Backbone as JSON, one array per atom type, in Angstrom:
{
  "sequence": "RPPDIKAAPGNADQPTMFRGGRNFELTLADRDDPSRRAGLITAAQADPGESRTYIFQKPEVWWFARDGKALRFRADRGQAYMPSEEKGSRPESGTFQDNVVFEMYACASGRIDDALKGPALLTGTTTRIVYDGTLNEIDLPEPFEIQGDWGSCAGAGAVVIVNEMKQRLDRLRVEK",
  "N": [[-29.94, 2.21, 14.63], [-27.58, 3.02, 12.13], [-28.06, 2.93, 8.51], [-26.94, 0.13, 6.52], [-24.06, 0.57, 4.73], [-23.22, -0.94, 2.56], [-25.58, -1.87, 1.53], [-26.81, 0.3, 0.48], [-28.82, 1.98, -1.92], [-27.85, 2.43, -5.34], [-27.09, 5.16, -7.58], [-28.0, 5.47, -10.82], [-26.87, 7.37, -12.49], [-24.54, 8.06, -11.22], [-21.0, 7.84, -11.36], [-19.35, 4.7, -11.4], [-16.99, 2.3, -10.04], [-16.77, 0.47, -12.02], [-17.76, 1.45, -14.4], [-16.57, 3.88, -14.67], [-15.88, 7.42, -15.12], [-16.57, 10.98, -14.66], [-15.98, 12.85, -11.61], [-15.79, 10.71, -9.77], [-16.71, 8.49, -7.1], [-16.32, 6.33, -4.36], [-17.5, 4.67, -1.64], [-16.19, 3.06, 1.19], [-17.07, 0.5, 3.28], [-16.76, -0.37, 6.75], [-15.28, -3.46, 7.56], [-16.05, -4.94, 9.79], [-18.2, -3.56, 10.84], [-20.63, -2.76, 8.96], [-22.16, -0.43, 8.86], [-20.54, 1.67, 9.41], [-18.52, 4.11, 7.93], [-15.51, 3.37, 6.55], [-13.74, 4.29, 4.72], [-13.1, 6.4, 1.83], [-12.98, 6.82, -1.6], [-12.14, 9.04, -4.09], [-12.11, 10.71, -7.29], [-11.22, 12.97, -9.87], [-11.53, 12.02, -12.41], [-12.21, 8.75, -13.55], [-11.26, 5.88, -15.23], [-11.91, 2.78, -16.82], [-9.37, 0.33, -17.21], [-7.31, -2.26, -18.51], [-7.95, -5.69, -17.58], [-9.41, -5.41, -15.11], [-8.26, -3.15, -14.03], [-8.12, 0.21, -13.04], [-7.87, 3.59, -14.01], [-6.96, 6.67, -12.64], [-7.49, 10.2, -12.45], [-6.36, 12.82, -10.52], [-6.75, 11.44, -7.95], [-8.05, 10.74, -4.66], [-7.85, 9.44, -1.44], [-9.48, 8.65, 1.53], [-9.08, 7.38, 4.77], [-10.65, 6.24, 7.58], [-9.88, 5.7, 10.78], [-10.77, 3.7, 13.64], [-9.87, 4.83, 15.98], [-10.18, 7.54, 15.88], [-8.58, 8.93, 14.13], [-7.81, 10.23, 10.9], [-6.68, 9.43, 7.7], [-5.38, 10.85, 4.79], [-4.77, 10.55, 1.38], [-3.47, 11.83, -1.6], [-3.01, 12.59, -5.1], [-1.66, 13.38, -8.39], [-2.08, 11.43, -10.35], [-3.3, 8.03, -10.58], [-3.79, 4.47, -10.09], [-5.77, 1.49, -9.79], [-6.36, -1.9, -8.84], [-9.12, -3.9, -9.05], [-10.32, -6.81, -8.01], [-12.88, -7.86, -7.91], [-16.27, -7.23, -8.87], [-18.31, -7.01, -7.13], [-20.65, -5.51, -4.88], [-19.39, -3.65, -2.19], [-16.81, -4.53, -2.42], [-13.22, -3.98, -2.42], [-10.36, -2.06, -3.58], [-7.6, -4.11, -4.47], [-4.98, -3.58, -4.92], [-2.86, -0.74, -5.64], [-1.62, 2.37, -7.05], [-0.29, 5.56, -6.44], [0.76, 8.44, -8.12], [2.97, 11.14, -8.89], [3.23, 14.24, -7.47], [2.41, 13.4, -4.83], [0.68, 13.55, -1.83], [0.34, 12.95, 1.62], [-1.59, 12.92, 4.56], [-2.34, 13.18, 8.08], [-5.07, 13.46, 10.23], [-6.84, 14.56, 13.19], [-9.92, 13.18, 13.87], [-12.69, 12.3, 15.04], [-15.32, 12.0, 14.21], [-15.43, 10.92, 11.66], [-16.01, 12.4, 9.46], [-15.19, 14.26, 6.61], [-15.23, 17.1, 6.42], [-15.06, 17.78, 9.13], [-12.53, 16.78, 9.77], [-10.88, 18.46, 8.26], [-11.13, 20.86, 9.58], [-9.25, 21.25, 11.56], [-5.62, 21.55, 11.95], [-3.34, 19.48, 10.03], [-2.0, 16.58, 11.58], [0.28, 15.38, 10.74], [2.17, 15.76, 7.74], [3.08, 14.5, 4.62], [5.18, 14.13, 1.73], [5.82, 12.83, -1.53], [6.8, 11.2, -4.62], [5.65, 8.88, -5.41], [3.5, 6.26, -4.34], [2.9, 2.93, -3.49], [0.42, 0.52, -3.06], [-0.36, -2.55, -1.55], [-2.9, -4.5, -0.98], [-3.26, -7.18, -0.34], [-1.03, -7.9, 1.15], [-1.19, -5.9, 3.0], [0.51, -3.7, 2.74], [2.32, -0.7, 2.38], [4.24, 1.03, 0.18], [6.83, 3.29, -0.21], [8.74, 4.02, -2.57], [10.29, 6.07, -3.6], [12.17, 9.13, -2.82], [11.05, 10.76, 0.2], [9.4, 13.16, 2.34], [8.44, 13.99, 5.63], [6.5, 15.9, 7.84], [5.64, 17.25, 11.03], [4.17, 18.38, 14.17], [5.98, 17.31, 15.93], [8.39, 17.31, 14.67], [10.53, 16.61, 11.86], [11.24, 14.36, 9.12], [13.16, 12.65, 6.62], [13.6, 10.48, 3.81], [14.09, 7.49, 1.84], [12.73, 4.74, 0.06], [10.88, 3.46, 1.84], [8.95, 1.05, 3.62], [5.84, 0.19, 4.8], [4.07, -1.83, 6.98], [0.83, -2.62, 7.66], [-1.53, -3.44, 10.16], [-4.6, -4.21, 9.58], [-6.83, -5.22, 10.97], [-6.28, -4.67, 13.7], [-5.82, -2.06, 13.43], [-3.3, -0.67, 13.3], [0.17, 0.26, 12.93], [2.36, -2.19, 12.01], [4.97, -2.66, 11.18], [7.79, -0.77, 10.16], [10.08, 0.02, 7.75], [12.92, 1.66, 6.59], [14.93, 2.29, 3.91], [16.85, 4.29, 3.25]],
  "CA": [[-28.71, 1.81, 13.96], [-27.52, 3.6, 10.79], [-28.22, 1.95, 7.42], [-25.77, -0.6, 6.05], [-23.53, 1.26, 3.56], [-23.15, -1.88, 1.44], [-26.92, -2.09, 1.0], [-27.37, 1.56, 0.0], [-29.13, 1.93, -3.35], [-26.96, 3.22, -6.18], [-27.67, 6.1, -8.51], [-27.58, 5.03, -12.15], [-26.07, 8.42, -13.11], [-23.29, 8.2, -10.48], [-19.96, 6.98, -11.91], [-18.96, 3.59, -10.53], [-15.67, 1.77, -10.29], [-16.8, -0.42, -13.16], [-18.07, 2.21, -15.61], [-15.71, 5.05, -14.73], [-16.57, 8.68, -15.33], [-16.12, 12.17, -13.92], [-16.41, 12.97, -10.21], [-15.9, 9.35, -9.24], [-16.74, 8.35, -5.64], [-16.57, 4.98, -3.88], [-17.46, 4.59, -0.19], [-15.76, 1.76, 1.7], [-17.66, 0.18, 4.58], [-15.94, -1.11, 7.71], [-15.54, -4.89, 7.38], [-16.7, -5.47, 10.99], [-19.42, -2.8, 11.09], [-20.97, -2.2, 7.64], [-22.82, 0.87, 8.96], [-19.5, 2.68, 9.61], [-17.7, 4.4, 6.75], [-14.09, 3.19, 6.84], [-12.93, 5.0, 3.75], [-13.73, 7.03, 0.69], [-12.09, 7.02, -2.74], [-12.7, 9.96, -5.07], [-11.21, 11.1, -8.37], [-11.82, 13.87, -10.86], [-11.88, 11.16, -13.54], [-11.84, 7.34, -13.4], [-11.49, 5.16, -16.48], [-11.53, 1.37, -16.79], [-8.24, -0.1, -18.02], [-7.35, -3.69, -18.81], [-7.91, -6.68, -16.5], [-9.96, -4.85, -13.87], [-7.44, -2.04, -13.56], [-8.8, 1.49, -13.25], [-6.94, 4.7, -14.09], [-7.56, 7.84, -11.98], [-6.91, 11.53, -12.5], [-6.6, 13.53, -9.25], [-7.37, 10.56, -6.95], [-7.93, 11.05, -3.24], [-8.35, 8.36, -0.58], [-9.59, 8.91, 2.97], [-9.25, 6.18, 5.6], [-11.08, 6.67, 8.91], [-9.57, 4.69, 11.79], [-11.69, 3.69, 14.78], [-9.3, 5.6, 17.1], [-10.42, 8.97, 15.71], [-7.63, 9.51, 13.18], [-8.17, 10.13, 9.49], [-5.55, 9.54, 6.79], [-5.76, 11.32, 3.46], [-3.75, 10.4, 0.35], [-3.91, 12.43, -2.87], [-1.96, 12.65, -6.12], [-2.11, 13.8, -9.72], [-2.52, 10.25, -11.1], [-3.3, 6.79, -9.83], [-4.48, 3.33, -10.68], [-6.15, 0.49, -8.79], [-6.82, -3.19, -9.32], [-10.32, -4.38, -8.34], [-10.53, -8.18, -8.47], [-14.29, -8.21, -7.9], [-17.21, -6.15, -9.13], [-19.41, -7.1, -6.17], [-20.84, -4.38, -3.99], [-18.63, -3.79, -0.95], [-15.43, -4.94, -2.66], [-12.23, -2.91, -2.3], [-9.17, -2.25, -4.41], [-6.61, -5.03, -3.91], [-3.67, -2.91, -5.02], [-2.96, 0.53, -6.33], [-0.46, 3.25, -7.11], [-0.48, 7.0, -6.57], [1.97, 8.99, -8.74], [3.12, 12.57, -9.18], [2.76, 15.17, -6.44], [1.7, 12.64, -3.81], [0.63, 14.15, -0.49], [-0.41, 12.18, 2.59], [-1.8, 13.7, 5.78], [-3.11, 12.56, 9.16], [-5.88, 14.42, 10.97], [-7.69, 14.1, 14.29], [-11.27, 13.24, 13.31], [-13.49, 11.25, 15.68], [-16.62, 11.88, 13.57], [-15.38, 10.25, 10.37], [-16.49, 13.32, 8.43], [-14.08, 14.98, 6.01], [-15.25, 18.52, 6.79], [-14.56, 17.88, 10.51], [-11.08, 16.54, 9.73], [-10.2, 19.61, 7.67], [-11.26, 22.03, 10.45], [-8.01, 21.41, 12.31], [-4.41, 21.33, 11.15], [-2.89, 18.1, 9.89], [-1.06, 16.15, 12.61], [1.51, 15.2, 9.97], [2.03, 15.9, 6.29], [4.19, 13.91, 3.9], [5.17, 14.27, 0.27], [6.68, 11.94, -2.32], [6.35, 11.16, -6.01], [4.97, 7.61, -5.72], [3.13, 5.33, -3.28], [2.34, 1.68, -4.01], [-0.35, -0.17, -2.02], [-0.68, -3.96, -1.78], [-3.91, -4.86, 0.01], [-3.1, -8.57, 0.07], [0.0, -7.9, 2.19], [-1.37, -4.7, 3.83], [1.81, -3.05, 2.64], [2.41, 0.57, 1.69], [5.63, 1.19, -0.23], [7.24, 4.61, -0.69], [10.03, 3.69, -3.15], [11.0, 7.29, -3.96], [12.42, 10.01, -1.67], [9.87, 11.34, 0.84], [9.57, 14.05, 3.49], [7.29, 14.01, 6.54], [6.6, 16.97, 8.84], [4.58, 17.34, 12.01], [4.53, 19.16, 15.35], [7.07, 16.62, 16.59], [9.62, 17.49, 13.92], [10.45, 16.18, 10.47], [12.18, 13.32, 8.69], [13.21, 12.44, 5.17], [14.21, 9.21, 3.49], [13.69, 6.88, 0.57], [12.61, 3.29, 0.16], [10.16, 3.06, 3.06], [7.89, 0.05, 3.52], [4.99, 0.19, 5.99], [3.16, -2.97, 7.07], [-0.3, -2.19, 8.47], [-2.43, -4.46, 10.66], [-5.92, -3.6, 9.39], [-7.74, -5.67, 12.02], [-5.97, -3.94, 14.93], [-5.67, -0.68, 12.99], [-2.03, -0.15, 13.79], [1.34, 0.03, 12.11], [3.1, -3.33, 12.55], [6.4, -2.58, 10.87], [8.25, 0.32, 9.29], [11.47, -0.14, 7.35], [13.35, 2.74, 5.7], [16.22, 1.95, 3.32], [17.79, 5.43, 3.34]],
  "C": [[-28.71, 2.41, 12.56], [-27.68, 2.53, 9.72], [-26.88, 1.32, 7.04], [-25.29, 0.05, 4.76], [-23.52, 0.34, 2.35], [-24.5, -2.09, 0.79], [-27.54, -0.82, 0.43], [-27.66, 1.47, -1.5], [-28.19, 2.83, -4.13], [-27.75, 4.16, -7.07], [-27.14, 5.73, -9.89], [-26.71, 6.07, -12.85], [-24.72, 8.6, -12.43], [-22.23, 7.3, -11.11], [-19.62, 5.87, -10.91], [-17.56, 3.13, -10.9], [-15.65, 0.99, -11.61], [-17.14, 0.28, -14.47], [-17.11, 3.37, -15.78], [-16.55, 6.3, -14.91], [-15.96, 9.82, -14.53], [-16.68, 12.15, -12.51], [-16.71, 11.62, -9.59], [-15.89, 9.37, -7.71], [-17.1, 6.92, -5.28], [-16.42, 4.98, -2.36], [-17.1, 3.17, 0.23], [-16.32, 1.56, 3.1], [-16.64, -0.55, 5.45], [-16.29, -2.59, 7.57], [-16.27, -5.49, 8.58], [-18.03, -4.79, 11.29], [-19.83, -2.1, 9.79], [-21.68, -0.85, 7.69], [-21.81, 2.0, 9.13], [-18.68, 2.85, 8.34], [-16.23, 4.31, 7.16], [-13.22, 3.98, 5.88], [-13.75, 5.57, 2.61], [-12.66, 7.23, -0.39], [-12.81, 7.95, -3.71], [-11.66, 10.23, -6.15], [-11.96, 12.05, -9.29], [-12.29, 13.08, -12.07], [-11.4, 9.75, -13.24], [-12.21, 6.63, -14.7], [-11.08, 3.71, -16.34], [-10.33, 1.12, -17.7], [-8.4, -1.57, -18.34], [-7.34, -4.52, -17.54], [-8.28, -6.11, -15.14], [-9.04, -3.82, -13.21], [-8.17, -0.75, -13.92], [-7.79, 2.62, -13.12], [-7.64, 5.94, -13.54], [-6.77, 9.1, -12.29], [-7.33, 12.23, -11.21], [-7.3, 12.62, -8.22], [-7.13, 11.06, -5.53], [-8.55, 9.9, -2.45], [-8.35, 8.85, 0.85], [-9.78, 7.57, 3.66], [-9.52, 6.66, 7.01], [-10.86, 5.54, 9.91], [-10.57, 4.81, 12.95], [-11.17, 4.53, 15.95], [-9.46, 7.11, 16.93], [-9.42, 9.66, 14.8], [-8.17, 9.31, 11.76], [-6.9, 10.32, 8.67], [-6.06, 9.92, 5.41], [-4.55, 11.17, 2.53], [-4.29, 11.04, -0.92], [-2.72, 12.57, -3.82], [-2.54, 13.17, -7.43], [-2.7, 12.63, -10.5], [-2.53, 9.04, -10.19], [-3.94, 5.67, -10.62], [-4.77, 2.34, -9.56], [-6.58, -0.78, -9.5], [-7.96, -3.65, -8.44], [-10.61, -5.79, -8.82], [-11.99, -8.58, -8.58], [-15.14, -7.0, -8.21], [-18.38, -6.17, -8.15], [-19.45, -5.88, -5.28], [-20.08, -4.64, -2.69], [-17.2, -4.23, -1.17], [-14.52, -3.71, -2.63], [-11.11, -3.13, -3.29], [-8.18, -3.19, -3.71], [-5.21, -4.44, -3.95], [-3.87, -1.6, -5.77], [-1.67, 1.32, -6.25], [-0.93, 4.69, -7.21], [0.84, 7.54, -7.12], [1.84, 10.48, -8.95], [2.43, 13.43, -8.13], [1.9, 14.47, -5.38], [1.82, 13.35, -2.47], [-0.17, 13.21, 0.4], [-0.43, 12.94, 3.9], [-2.56, 12.87, 6.8], [-3.79, 13.68, 9.94], [-6.52, 13.75, 12.19], [-9.13, 14.26, 13.8], [-12.11, 12.11, 13.88], [-14.8, 11.0, 14.94], [-16.59, 11.04, 12.29], [-15.9, 11.1, 9.24], [-15.32, 14.16, 7.92], [-14.07, 16.44, 6.42], [-14.78, 18.72, 8.23], [-13.05, 17.7, 10.55], [-10.34, 17.79, 9.26], [-10.32, 20.88, 8.5], [-9.97, 22.3, 11.22], [-6.8, 21.19, 11.43], [-4.08, 19.85, 11.06], [-1.9, 17.79, 11.01], [0.3, 15.85, 11.99], [1.17, 15.34, 8.5], [3.27, 15.31, 5.64], [4.04, 14.12, 2.42], [6.15, 13.27, -0.34], [6.18, 11.97, -3.75], [5.59, 9.88, -6.33], [4.72, 6.82, -4.44], [2.49, 4.12, -3.94], [1.68, 0.95, -2.85], [-0.61, -1.61, -2.46], [-1.62, -4.4, -0.67], [-3.82, -6.3, 0.48], [-2.11, -8.67, 1.22], [-0.19, -6.79, 3.22], [-0.07, -3.91, 3.9], [1.7, -1.76, 1.85], [3.89, 0.82, 1.44], [5.84, 2.61, -0.74], [8.64, 4.44, -1.29], [10.9, 4.91, -3.46], [11.3, 8.11, -2.7], [11.13, 10.62, -1.13], [10.3, 12.27, 1.96], [8.29, 14.01, 4.3], [7.54, 15.09, 7.58], [5.4, 16.92, 9.76], [5.03, 18.21, 13.17], [5.75, 18.59, 16.05], [8.4, 16.82, 15.9], [9.44, 17.05, 12.48], [11.45, 15.06, 10.22], [12.11, 13.22, 7.18], [13.91, 11.12, 4.93], [13.8, 8.75, 2.12], [13.6, 5.37, 0.8], [11.94, 2.82, 1.43], [9.1, 2.02, 2.73], [7.16, 0.03, 4.86], [4.08, -1.03, 5.92], [2.08, -2.57, 8.08], [-1.11, -3.41, 8.9], [-3.83, -3.86, 10.61], [-6.89, -3.99, 10.5], [-7.54, -4.88, 13.31], [-5.78, -2.45, 14.68], [-4.42, -0.04, 13.61], [-0.94, -0.45, 12.76], [2.12, -1.12, 12.76], [4.59, -3.22, 12.32], [6.66, -1.41, 9.95], [9.72, 0.08, 9.02], [11.8, 0.98, 6.36], [14.76, 2.39, 5.22], [17.25, 3.06, 3.52], [17.21, 6.52, 4.21]]
}
């Protein structure tokens, strides 16, 4: 059995969510199987803000679903709220702003280099994404475009409700 990601020893020189720094990296363990990497948050720069808010330059988030799909979100700027400093905690909410790109890849291995070997199954762009982890809600308040082999769509004011336990989309509402 692989080692428990939450129990992995830290490197004192590695930037953490709580100290900030350059080349920030935070691995997120699967809640049901701590040995499986469920996600990865990276940023060129991470700085602590007020009230457990963290400011990111060039943030990127990978989420690895159990069904073999990988979602990648990246932007010029971002911020996240971390209510706890305990090992294994996750951001409760966050925002990506400016040149936001989101992509879905086929990736059974959960490895980024494997995901990037093939083309994206879909690619979307917008200027802002807001995440609320308490509600499992992803909000795209600004105009967006999504393209894939199946075609394309555009809109504004989309709200996505995700069922994290079942790893599926429960609801999608698009205003325009």
